[in-house]
Amino acid sequence: MTRLHFASALLPSGWANDVQVVVAAGAIAAVRPGAAPAAGDERHAIALPGLASLHSHAFQRGMAGLAELRGDSTDTFWTWRETMYRFALAMTPDDVAAVATLLYVEMLEHGFTRVGEFHYLHHDRDGSPYAELGEMATRIAEAAEASGIALTLLPSFYAHGSFGGAAPHHGQRRFICSVDQFAELMTASRNAIANLPSANIGIAPHSLRAVTPDELRAIIPLADGGPVHIHAAEQVKEVEDCLAWSSQRPVQWLLEHAPVDHRWCLIHATHTTDEEVAAFAKTGAVAGLCPITEASLGDGIFPAREFLDAGGLFGVGTDSNVLVGIADELRQLEYGQRLRHRQRNVLSGGAGRSTGRTLFDDALAGGARALAQTAVGLAPGARADIVTLDAAHPSLAGRTGDAVIDGWIFAAGGAAIDCVWAGGQKVVEGGRHKLRQVARERFNAAVRRLVA
Ligand SMILES: [Zn+2]
């Protein structure tokens, strides 16, 4: 049992002072506001709950910053994707483990305590299945275990190169499964996470580009009640291709033909009409927004204000992992809306409300729903995922309550994070994960070889 004491902590009911948190067996056993620090309490200034990155492709951390050289033609998502394919095609299971371990270490250093890993790099470099079908899933699980991050594994079903069941192209060979093979892969993936106490599993039909309607119907039951994540309407070209195929837009098609409900998470949903936004918000499905990646790839800007006004719920994901940080994602989300509407504090939810606090609360709730976590936050029964901020950071000086979150998100960024407990284990101290050095050396060795 560990006893922590915080001068100030953000509880589900709001900010409280002098909060003692008792941790036992990886979970929060008790939360006692207004408690004087006791002998043996480990004392810190400011505590927040950890947040989920609900959408990650871990292997892409290895190519962060490598697609910033302009190509011959208009440089879009589709040219970035070629770089990504070249990188993906070269990686061994050891490379994936090295890259994922460093990524999860970095996520924890930035306050992400759970990751939704949308995992599609399944097969060997020539496209043939590994002797153990779940080889890559096992490596992801190992990385989660080593780092301490909680894992929601979302094996991705990927079968086609474009809408209407077009054949996949050669660059996609490591991603491709038949429905039967995917069912086996789900079994192998369940085995891969069996020994991780905080892990759970869902499914991720990759997109309407990669999955036919019949296949979608066939694989949804494999989620067995777990989350269902799908990329949708990230790109204008994708919307145009979907219209040509079905006379409907991707989000429209999903809402009319798939059983989209609170178990679902539509990743990006960038290009959605007012009608789609209203209907999407009503389903209880989460919008999985990845603002840094969407900006990096030139995708566009999600109509977040309209979605929230309609009662929609969002969470954030680090997606391509080109830059990892809670503050960075939430700041980019708000700044995109400011640029779009030419206003300030667009997502605050009303006059007198803190933008940072509203974004944080929304992302906590949306991340939890999207990854099927019923208990999150600093409350008894939740996994003990706790983040402390450095009260001595200049951008937090003199702040209390919600102003602390605003100072962190809009000014200090990740440098304000001091300690992180993941499942009750203190894995980050002074902003450094205990595995940082080892994970960096292993990552660097793998990436030096891959970029050579
Ligand atoms: Zn993605």
Coordinates of N, CA and C and ligand atoms in Angstrom, one line a residue, residues 55 57 231 267-268 319, ligand 1:
H55 N -5.7 6.7 -29.7 CA -5.4 6.3 -31.1 C -3.9 6.4 -31.4
H57 N -0.5 4.5 -33.7 CA 0.2 3.5 -34.5 C 1.6 3.6 -34.1
H231 N -11.1 4.5 -38.8 CA -10.8 5.7 -39.4 C -11.9 6.2 -40.3
I267 N -12.4 7.7 -35.8 CA -11.1 8.4 -35.7 C -11.1 9.4 -36.8
H268 N -10.8 10.7 -36.4 CA -10.7 11.9 -37.2 C -12.1 12.5 -37.5
D319 N -1.9 9.2 -32.6 CA -1.9 8.7 -34.0 C -0.5 8.4 -34.6
Ligands
ZN1 ZN -4.6 6.4 -37.5

